[in-house]
Amino acid sequence: MFIKKVKLILQSEDSECGQACLAMIFNYYGYGISLPELRKNHSAQTGGTKVSYLMEACTDHGFRAIAYSLTIEELRKLTLPCILHWNFSHFVVLTKINKNSVEINDPALGCMRIDQGKLKQHFTGVAVEIKKSESFSPVKPKKINIRDVTGRVIGFIPFVFKMLAASILIDIIALLMPRISQLILDKVIPDHDKNLLIFCFLVSLALLVLQFFISTMSDLTKIKFEAHFKSNWRSNVFSKLTRLPVDFFKSRGFGNIMYRFKSIDIIQNYLSDKLSILILNVTSSIIIAIILLSYNVELAAIVIMASVLYSVVRFAAYFYIKENQLSTIALKSREQSVLINTLKFIQTHKLYGGLHRIHSQYHGIITDEATVSAKSQMITMIATNINQFISGFRNILVLFVAVLLALNNEMTIGMIFAFTAYSVEFSRRSTIVINLIYKIQLLKIQSSRLSEIVHATDESGLVSYFDLNENYSLSARGIYHQYDKLAPLVLVDINIDISENETVLLTGDSGSGKSTFIKIMLGITEPVAGSLFIGGVNIKKTGKHAIRKITSSVLQGDSLFPGTIYENITFSDSLENIEQIHEIANAIGIHDVITRLPLGYFTQIGDMSDFLSGGEKQKLLIMRALFKKPKILILDEADSNLDIFSEKKVFDVIMNYKCTKIIVSHRNERTYPVDRIIHFKKGEVIAIRKSSPQADT
């Protein structure tokens, strides 16, 4: 009797552990919903999910949830599975309570067994019990297969047919060899027929040459298909990744996304390499099984049943391996994130003595990885040893029955020799087939993770349905924004008009909504209500691509990407703009700094390059914005790293540039010769006034 288990579902976003826990329990009770489907109506809350939010989601899907404050000893009274509040910032699913330990499904780290001592350290005393309500109705889960993430593969069907034809021909040649051996044993040796021996030798040699030719052509076909398939599919997935909204990346760690992207290699390796092996061995197994049956039904039944028994053992192990595979994926993703963050913030860790903590964290992850890997290896080892036992028992039984048949004159020595060769080959090939089909099941895990990218919704409003006119004024009407439906509003009824070529300064305390408003104007963030207009045209009609063609910006958190200084400014390696670059660099006072570098404008830099100061990097970002010759220029704290002299020089250049300018700054408003000042406070525009005369400097 199989015990019903809670299917492990890993979280995709950093703060959606609660949603992942709900998905696990919903699926346990027969409500087949995926995490992306649950996310559509119940997205993760900014900064973490509240218990009340989880309870509301339960009600919406036909469940009844009750929150309890209790001790560890009282957990046994709850109906399992249930949700536990973990480390004051996380949720896990409690699946089983043992005598001295508990078993949990952690959406961030996988399946884990926690002893009572560690449970006290992590469990906060809050649990959510979930049961089906009277309004509950089961839902069948949507299955994700490999085709869902690969899409239509051009040339795949012809490739399969070519590989199938080649495998059949190769099998026929290989299967003739035991027949020739049988002929030699039963005819050539007893009759001393040398002519027949020479004939058998020549036929064997001809078959070997033909097999070599067919195998070579088959391998060349596979290599060509593999090269075409790998490059096209990887390129398509990367293209899809770049079309996703910025919020997709903000809610997921780099390690998470990179490890999902690596799923392409695993799936590609199977489809381009292992698939041809599967086709070859399936056809071989069928043909050999028919040959075995033609020799003797009883002996063939023994051989075939041995393979069936191994398949049962192998797929019984699958359910345990699958959980370990999911845990491994979660831990590998976490390991990659820790490594990336350590390298990115190595200076901070060194200065604040955080290296010991980060090393301890990394060591804990790889220790858990080793533990999970050991469990998988143990299960695989047991399945392999059982297969060896089954194979050994099959060989003994086949030999015993075959000898009995020979004693009864029902088989010859040559037939026994040939049958044994065929049975060994059938066992080998059927084992390969079983193992590959088993790996297909595990491949679905990779397909599911990759589908988070492939099936994610593209950034909306990119396509233009209306051409921009020559008027580059800006208007905002009734703009509201909040980061999730339970979060407070960060922008409230924003109504602003900015004329063409006007320079506007946005001021206000930190957190007052200035940067959020800027991101909405650039199409990085979508408002929950309201509209934006450029030249009187709604940006939903103009499309974000059209907006981004006429705008340049320097935002908080902007950085230089790995490449040359020239590439960072122009986003190109063409040298036709070098004079324009020199002109801008001279104007803002960084040309001499660049030319002193060994390779000048072709010096390689990146976001962690330390041979440039913070102010110099900021000047390069401003150069990038000016080089584009924007109609609308947006600067959000673009002067934060500039000294007073550099700031004045840079802003003289900016102010002399004719375009609509929007500047966000905490500096004194008299620093900037702007036309108007718009003051934000707690998400609202509380004052719009003309700028005071600039102070003497």
Short mmCIF file of N, CA and C in Angstrom, two decimals, residues 45 101 121 218 246 264 338 366 451 511 648 681:
data_model
loop_
_atom_site.label_atom_id
_atom_site.label_comp_id
_atom_site.label_asym_id
_atom_site.label_seq_id
_atom_site.Cartn_x
_atom_site.Cartn_y
_atom_site.Cartn_z
N GLN A 45 3.51 39.00 -1.36
CA GLN A 45 3.49 40.37 -0.85
C GLN A 45 4.91 40.91 -0.72
N SER A 101 11.72 13.37 15.58
CA SER A 101 11.97 14.31 14.50
C SER A 101 10.69 14.59 13.73
N GLN A 121 14.48 25.65 17.45
CA GLN A 121 15.22 26.84 17.01
C GLN A 121 14.51 27.56 15.86
N SER A 218 24.81 8.12 -39.59
CA SER A 218 23.85 8.40 -38.51
C SER A 218 24.42 9.40 -37.52
N VAL A 246 11.01 43.84 -15.92
CA VAL A 246 12.08 43.99 -14.93
C VAL A 246 11.68 43.37 -13.59
N ILE A 264 18.30 24.05 -19.82
CA ILE A 264 18.35 23.89 -21.28
C ILE A 264 19.38 22.83 -21.66
N VAL A 338 24.40 32.26 -3.27
CA VAL A 338 25.37 32.64 -2.23
C VAL A 338 26.72 32.97 -2.86
N ILE A 366 26.36 23.09 1.01
CA ILE A 366 27.02 21.98 0.31
C ILE A 366 27.00 20.70 1.15
N SER A 451 9.96 26.13 -17.63
CA SER A 451 8.68 26.70 -18.07
C SER A 451 8.37 28.00 -17.34
N GLY A 511 11.54 57.76 0.01
CA GLY A 511 10.32 56.97 0.14
C GLY A 511 9.05 57.73 -0.17
N LYS A 648 28.80 71.02 -11.00
CA LYS A 648 28.45 72.25 -11.74
C LYS A 648 28.79 72.11 -13.22
N LYS A 681 5.32 64.10 -1.19
CA LYS A 681 5.29 63.74 0.23
C LYS A 681 4.31 62.58 0.43
#
